[in-house]
PDB file of C-alpha atoms in Angstrom:
ATOM      1  CA  MET A 260      -0.018  -0.095  -0.054  1.00  0.00           C
ATOM      2  CA  VAL A 261       1.377   3.424  -1.058  1.00  0.00           C
ATOM      3  CA  GLU A 262       1.296   5.803   1.901  1.00  0.00           C
ATOM      4  CA  ASN A 263      -0.655   8.989   1.458  1.00  0.00           C
ATOM      5  CA  LEU A 264       1.380  12.045   1.070  1.00  0.00           C
ATOM      6  CA  ASP A 265      -0.419  13.817   3.836  1.00  0.00           C
ATOM      7  CA  VAL A 266       0.323  10.930   6.252  1.00  0.00           C
ATOM      8  CA  ARG A 267       3.943  10.873   5.188  1.00  0.00           C
ATOM      9  CA  LEU A 268       4.255  14.607   5.696  1.00  0.00           C
ATOM     10  CA  ALA A 269       2.495  14.260   9.107  1.00  0.00           C
ATOM     11  CA  LYS A 270       4.895  11.536  10.283  1.00  0.00           C
ATOM     12  CA  LEU A 271       7.899  13.656   9.170  1.00  0.00           C
ATOM     13  CA  ALA A 272       6.574  16.824  10.853  1.00  0.00           C
ATOM     14  CA  ARG A 273       5.826  14.875  14.123  1.00  0.00           C
ATOM     15  CA  LYS A 274       9.615  13.972  14.119  1.00  0.00           C
ATOM     16  CA  GLY A 275      10.397  17.771  13.943  1.00  0.00           C
ATOM     17  CA  ASP A 276      10.792  18.162  10.093  1.00  0.00           C
ATOM     18  CA  GLN A 277       9.873  21.860   9.610  1.00  0.00           C
ATOM     19  CA  ARG A 278       9.872  21.504   5.842  1.00  0.00           C
ATOM     20  CA  ALA A 279       7.281  18.792   5.938  1.00  0.00           C
ATOM     21  CA  PHE A 280       5.167  20.931   8.184  1.00  0.00           C
ATOM     22  CA  ALA A 281       5.490  23.851   5.866  1.00  0.00           C
ATOM     23  CA  GLU A 282       4.348  21.569   2.993  1.00  0.00           C
ATOM     24  CA  ILE A 283       1.229  20.562   5.072  1.00  0.00           C
ATOM     25  CA  VAL A 284       0.530  24.253   5.527  1.00  0.00           C
ATOM     26  CA  GLU A 285       0.940  24.818   1.668  1.00  0.00           C
ATOM     27  CA  LEU A 286      -1.314  22.009   0.983  1.00  0.00           C
ATOM     28  CA  TYR A 287      -4.199  23.122   3.243  1.00  0.00           C
ATOM     29  CA  LYS A 288      -3.938  26.766   3.909  1.00  0.00           C
ATOM     30  CA  ASP A 289      -6.220  27.862   1.062  1.00  0.00           C
ATOM     31  CA  LYS A 290      -8.790  24.993   1.615  1.00  0.00           C
ATOM     32  CA  ILE A 291      -9.094  25.848   5.312  1.00  0.00           C
ATOM     33  CA  PHE A 292      -9.180  29.639   4.572  1.00  0.00           C
ATOM     34  CA  HIS A 293     -12.108  28.988   2.007  1.00  0.00           C
ATOM     35  CA  LEU A 294     -13.909  26.913   4.502  1.00  0.00           C
ATOM     36  CA  ALA A 295     -13.602  29.442   7.291  1.00  0.00           C
ATOM     37  CA  TYR A 296     -14.459  32.383   4.974  1.00  0.00           C
ATOM     38  CA  ARG A 297     -17.555  30.574   3.830  1.00  0.00           C
ATOM     39  CA  MET A 298     -18.616  30.055   7.407  1.00  0.00           C
ATOM     40  CA  LEU A 299     -17.763  33.479   8.897  1.00  0.00           C
ATOM     41  CA  SER A 300     -17.904  35.817   5.712  1.00  0.00           C
ATOM     42  CA  ASN A 301     -15.100  37.797   7.142  1.00  0.00           C
ATOM     43  CA  ARG A 302     -11.599  37.727   5.783  1.00  0.00           C
ATOM     44  CA  HIS A 303      -9.873  38.705   9.069  1.00  0.00           C
ATOM     45  CA  GLU A 304     -11.665  36.069  11.028  1.00  0.00           C
ATOM     46  CA  ALA A 305     -11.005  33.418   8.406  1.00  0.00           C
ATOM     47  CA  GLU A 306      -7.194  34.206   8.426  1.00  0.00           C
ATOM     48  CA  ASP A 307      -7.413  33.793  12.336  1.00  0.00           C
ATOM     49  CA  VAL A 308      -9.128  30.486  11.845  1.00  0.00           C
ATOM     50  CA  VAL A 309      -6.390  29.346   9.463  1.00  0.00           C
ATOM     51  CA  GLN A 310      -3.513  30.263  11.844  1.00  0.00           C
ATOM     52  CA  GLU A 311      -5.346  28.698  14.848  1.00  0.00           C
ATOM     53  CA  THR A 312      -5.938  25.444  12.790  1.00  0.00           C
ATOM     54  CA  PHE A 313      -2.246  25.256  11.958  1.00  0.00           C
ATOM     55  CA  LEU A 314      -1.284  25.932  15.562  1.00  0.00           C
ATOM     56  CA  ARG A 315      -3.512  23.111  16.766  1.00  0.00           C
ATOM     57  CA  VAL A 316      -2.266  20.789  14.103  1.00  0.00           C
ATOM     58  CA  TYR A 317       1.324  21.435  15.115  1.00  0.00           C
ATOM     59  CA  LYS A 318       0.658  21.002  18.788  1.00  0.00           C
ATOM     60  CA  ASN A 319      -1.425  17.924  18.275  1.00  0.00           C
ATOM     61  CA  LEU A 320       0.473  16.099  15.522  1.00  0.00           C
ATOM     62  CA  ASP A 321       1.267  13.339  18.143  1.00  0.00           C
ATOM     63  CA  ARG A 322      -2.420  12.797  18.472  1.00  0.00           C
ATOM     64  CA  TYR A 323      -3.170  12.362  14.756  1.00  0.00           C
ATOM     65  CA  ASP A 324      -4.318   8.810  14.065  1.00  0.00           C
ATOM     66  CA  GLU A 325      -2.685   7.678  10.910  1.00  0.00           C
ATOM     67  CA  ASN A 326      -5.613   5.292  10.000  1.00  0.00           C
ATOM     68  CA  GLN A 327      -7.704   8.396   9.486  1.00  0.00           C
ATOM     69  CA  LYS A 328      -7.530  10.651   6.501  1.00  0.00           C
ATOM     70  CA  PHE A 329      -5.402  13.613   7.316  1.00  0.00           C
ATOM     71  CA  SER A 330      -7.833  15.929   5.452  1.00  0.00           C
ATOM     72  CA  THR A 331     -10.662  14.723   7.679  1.00  0.00           C
ATOM     73  CA  TRP A 332      -8.565  15.442  10.721  1.00  0.00           C
ATOM     74  CA  ILE A 333      -7.450  18.946   9.701  1.00  0.00           C
ATOM     75  CA  TYR A 334     -10.966  19.883   8.360  1.00  0.00           C
ATOM     76  CA  ARG A 335     -12.414  18.846  11.788  1.00  0.00           C
ATOM     77  CA  ILE A 336      -9.998  21.131  13.621  1.00  0.00           C
ATOM     78  CA  GLY A 337     -10.812  24.053  11.089  1.00  0.00           C
ATOM     79  CA  THR A 338     -14.565  23.493  11.139  1.00  0.00           C
ATOM     80  CA  ASN A 339     -14.641  23.367  14.973  1.00  0.00           C
ATOM     81  CA  LEU A 340     -12.718  26.525  15.294  1.00  0.00           C
ATOM     82  CA  GLY A 341     -15.280  28.201  12.814  1.00  0.00           C
ATOM     83  CA  ILE A 342     -18.096  26.881  14.714  1.00  0.00           C
ATOM     84  CA  ASP A 343     -16.660  28.179  18.010  1.00  0.00           C
ATOM     85  CA  ARG A 344     -16.349  31.690  16.433  1.00  0.00           C
ATOM     86  CA  LEU A 345     -19.933  31.555  15.144  1.00  0.00           C
ATOM     87  CA  ARG A 346     -21.235  30.561  18.562  1.00  0.00           C
ATOM     88  CA  LYS A 347     -19.415  33.443  20.186  1.00  0.00           C
ATOM     89  CA  ARG A 348     -20.967  35.973  17.878  1.00  0.00           C
ATOM     90  CA  LYS A 349     -24.065  37.725  18.629  1.00  0.00           C
ATOM     91  CA  PRO A 350     -26.922  36.448  16.447  1.00  0.00           C
ATOM     92  CA  SER A 351     -26.713  38.554  13.517  1.00  0.00           C
ATOM     93  CA  PHE A 352     -30.084  37.800  11.912  1.00  0.00           C
ATOM     94  CA  SER A 353     -33.594  38.482  13.208  1.00  0.00           C
ATOM     95  CA  LEU A 354     -36.705  36.569  12.127  1.00  0.00           C
ATOM     96  CA  ASP A 355     -37.547  39.498   9.853  1.00  0.00           C
ATOM     97  CA  ALA A 356     -34.243  39.542   8.287  1.00  0.00           C
ATOM     98  CA  GLU A 357     -34.562  35.880   7.622  1.00  0.00           C
ATOM     99  CA  LEU A 358     -37.894  36.074   6.056  1.00  0.00           C
ATOM    100  CA  ASN A 359     -37.111  38.565   3.517  1.00  0.00           C
ATOM    101  CA  ASP A 360     -33.468  37.309   2.963  1.00  0.00           C
ATOM    102  CA  SER A 361     -33.772  34.991  -0.073  1.00  0.00           C
ATOM    103  CA  ASP A 362     -35.993  31.949  -1.346  1.00  0.00           C
ATOM    104  CA  GLY A 363     -36.584  27.956  -3.421  1.00  0.00           C
ATOM    105  CA  MET A 364     -34.173  26.390  -5.765  1.00  0.00           C
ATOM    106  CA  ASP A 365     -32.997  23.242  -7.264  1.00  0.00           C
ATOM    107  CA  GLY A 366     -29.732  24.426  -8.694  1.00  0.00           C
ATOM    108  CA  TYR A 367     -27.191  23.300  -6.027  1.00  0.00           C
ATOM    109  CA  SER A 368     -24.908  23.251  -9.011  1.00  0.00           C
ATOM    110  CA  LEU A 369     -25.110  27.030  -8.928  1.00  0.00           C
ATOM    111  CA  ILE A 370     -23.625  27.193  -5.576  1.00  0.00           C
ATOM    112  CA  PRO A 371     -20.037  28.430  -6.364  1.00  0.00           C
ATOM    113  CA  SER A 372     -17.139  26.047  -5.965  1.00  0.00           C
ATOM    114  CA  ASP A 373     -14.256  26.914  -3.702  1.00  0.00           C
ATOM    115  CA  ASN A 374     -11.538  27.782  -6.170  1.00  0.00           C
ATOM    116  CA  ARG A 375     -12.086  31.613  -5.784  1.00  0.00           C
ATOM    117  CA  THR A 376     -10.570  34.177  -3.661  1.00  0.00           C
ATOM    118  CA  PRO A 377     -12.560  36.839  -1.720  1.00  0.00           C
ATOM    119  CA  GLU A 378     -11.483  39.304  -4.343  1.00  0.00           C
ATOM    120  CA  SER A 379     -13.229  37.308  -7.164  1.00  0.00           C
ATOM    121  CA  GLU A 380     -16.142  37.192  -4.835  1.00  0.00           C
ATOM    122  CA  THR A 381     -17.245  40.461  -6.199  1.00  0.00           C
ATOM    123  CA  LEU A 382     -17.440  38.917  -9.755  1.00  0.00           C
ATOM    124  CA  LEU A 383     -20.026  36.413  -8.642  1.00  0.00           C
ATOM    125  CA  SER A 384     -23.154  36.202 -10.810  1.00  0.00           C
ATOM    126  CA  GLU A 385     -26.349  37.677  -9.118  1.00  0.00           C
ATOM    127  CA  THR A 386     -27.680  34.160  -8.813  1.00  0.00           C
ATOM    128  CA  GLN A 387     -24.681  32.937  -6.952  1.00  0.00           C
ATOM    129  CA  ARG A 388     -24.754  36.060  -4.730  1.00  0.00           C
ATOM    130  CA  ILE A 389     -28.383  35.243  -3.786  1.00  0.00           C
ATOM    131  CA  ILE A 390     -27.571  31.624  -3.034  1.00  0.00           C
ATOM    132  CA  HIS A 391     -24.467  32.785  -0.942  1.00  0.00           C
ATOM    133  CA  GLN A 392     -26.686  35.138   0.912  1.00  0.00           C
ATOM    134  CA  ALA A 393     -29.317  32.373   1.669  1.00  0.00           C
ATOM    135  CA  ILE A 394     -26.527  30.027   2.892  1.00  0.00           C
ATOM    136  CA  GLU A 395     -25.397  32.928   5.108  1.00  0.00           C
ATOM    137  CA  GLY A 396     -28.775  33.089   6.787  1.00  0.00           C
ATOM    138  CA  LEU A 397     -29.082  29.411   7.534  1.00  0.00           C
ATOM    139  CA  PRO A 398     -28.806  28.491  11.274  1.00  0.00           C
ATOM    140  CA  ALA A 399     -25.221  27.482  12.128  1.00  0.00           C
ATOM    141  CA  LYS A 400     -25.913  23.672  12.370  1.00  0.00           C
ATOM    142  CA  TYR A 401     -27.248  23.663   8.836  1.00  0.00           C
ATOM    143  CA  LYS A 402     -24.886  26.262   7.407  1.00  0.00           C
ATOM    144  CA  THR A 403     -21.742  24.268   8.490  1.00  0.00           C
ATOM    145  CA  ILE A 404     -23.020  21.074   6.890  1.00  0.00           C
ATOM    146  CA  MET A 405     -24.242  22.887   3.701  1.00  0.00           C
ATOM    147  CA  ILE A 406     -20.815  24.446   3.161  1.00  0.00           C
ATOM    148  CA  LEU A 407     -18.989  21.137   3.735  1.00  0.00           C
ATOM    149  CA  ARG A 408     -21.249  19.301   1.371  1.00  0.00           C
ATOM    150  CA  TYR A 409     -22.006  21.705  -1.481  1.00  0.00           C
ATOM    151  CA  ILE A 410     -19.051  24.171  -1.324  1.00  0.00           C
ATOM    152  CA  GLN A 411     -16.190  21.897  -0.072  1.00  0.00           C
ATOM    153  CA  ASP A 412     -17.806  19.040  -1.951  1.00  0.00           C
ATOM    154  CA  LEU A 413     -17.325  16.455   0.876  1.00  0.00           C
ATOM    155  CA  SER A 414     -19.069  13.197   1.041  1.00  0.00           C
ATOM    156  CA  LEU A 415     -21.708  12.620   3.766  1.00  0.00           C
ATOM    157  CA  GLN A 416     -19.251  10.167   5.312  1.00  0.00           C
ATOM    158  CA  GLU A 417     -16.424  12.717   5.462  1.00  0.00           C
ATOM    159  CA  ILE A 418     -18.771  15.348   6.970  1.00  0.00           C
ATOM    160  CA  SER A 419     -19.942  12.756   9.518  1.00  0.00           C
ATOM    161  CA  GLU A 420     -16.201  12.075  10.524  1.00  0.00           C
ATOM    162  CA  ILE A 421     -15.356  15.806  10.695  1.00  0.00           C
ATOM    163  CA  LEU A 422     -18.442  16.687  12.870  1.00  0.00           C
ATOM    164  CA  ASP A 423     -18.419  13.582  14.747  1.00  0.00           C
ATOM    165  CA  LEU A 424     -22.032  13.001  14.158  1.00  0.00           C
ATOM    166  CA  PRO A 425     -23.807   9.857  12.591  1.00  0.00           C
ATOM    167  CA  VAL A 426     -24.219   9.886   8.837  1.00  0.00           C
ATOM    168  CA  THR A 427     -27.997   9.836   9.407  1.00  0.00           C
ATOM    169  CA  THR A 428     -27.829  13.088  11.364  1.00  0.00           C
ATOM    170  CA  ILE A 429     -25.808  14.541   8.541  1.00  0.00           C
ATOM    171  CA  LYS A 430     -28.342  13.387   5.859  1.00  0.00           C
ATOM    172  CA  THR A 431     -31.241  14.882   7.815  1.00  0.00           C
ATOM    173  CA  ARG A 432     -29.424  18.196   8.230  1.00  0.00           C
ATOM    174  CA  VAL A 433     -28.593  18.318   4.605  1.00  0.00           C
ATOM    175  CA  HIS A 434     -32.201  17.617   3.776  1.00  0.00           C
ATOM    176  CA  ARG A 435     -33.400  20.277   6.190  1.00  0.00           C
ATOM    177  CA  GLY A 436     -30.762  22.725   4.957  1.00  0.00           C
ATOM    178  CA  ARG A 437     -31.872  22.326   1.437  1.00  0.00           C
ATOM    179  CA  GLU A 438     -35.415  22.936   2.543  1.00  0.00           C
ATOM    180  CA  PHE A 439     -34.330  26.099   4.294  1.00  0.00           C
ATOM    181  CA  LEU A 440     -32.650  27.229   1.158  1.00  0.00           C
ATOM    182  CA  ARG A 441     -35.507  26.343  -1.021  1.00  0.00           C
ATOM    183  CA  LYS A 442     -37.953  28.306   1.107  1.00  0.00           C
ATOM    184  CA  LYS A 443     -35.504  31.290   1.342  1.00  0.00           C
ATOM    185  CA  LEU A 444     -34.912  31.270  -2.464  1.00  0.00           C
ATOM    186  CA  GLU A 445     -38.465  30.745  -3.708  1.00  0.00           C
ATOM    187  CA  HIS A 446     -39.194  34.164  -4.609  1.00  0.00           C
ATOM    188  CA  LYS A 447     -35.801  35.317  -5.479  1.00  0.00           C
ATOM    189  CA  LEU A 448     -34.828  33.041  -8.430  1.00  0.00           C
TER     190      LEU A 448
END
């Protein structure tokens, strides 16, 4: 069995190889930034989450289980840090704001993929902007799952491992998240 690059780098970094750790950072910094930016819609906070994620990875390399995908492990750390930040925020939406925010759609394909920078965010089509706004307005427990599923393009199983929740719970939340989006987008698209 050929050892995964991530696992090999993690083993080297664990032994103190700074270059291996730098490579891990290089491989994941953009992915973690995009994840955090999607969750928090704030560049500064997203950058903080990236730094904090790599600090935790570095400190906890000895606790990484090599039988688990490295990407799942690092995503779990980044996602949890994002969720913590969302929880600490004052709720930023009222029921009124939620009602007239955005509404119904089938085009999950319209949800933009993650190969953009916040700068190119301004070039989003109106439709994508509306969908992005709708995702913004979702309650945190659905928002995180919708981002991981449709923007990070992770499988239900991977999301289950990252959030440490049963796949059945993930399926239910994806379904409910889609219903929320459909209702929000009904009159907008």
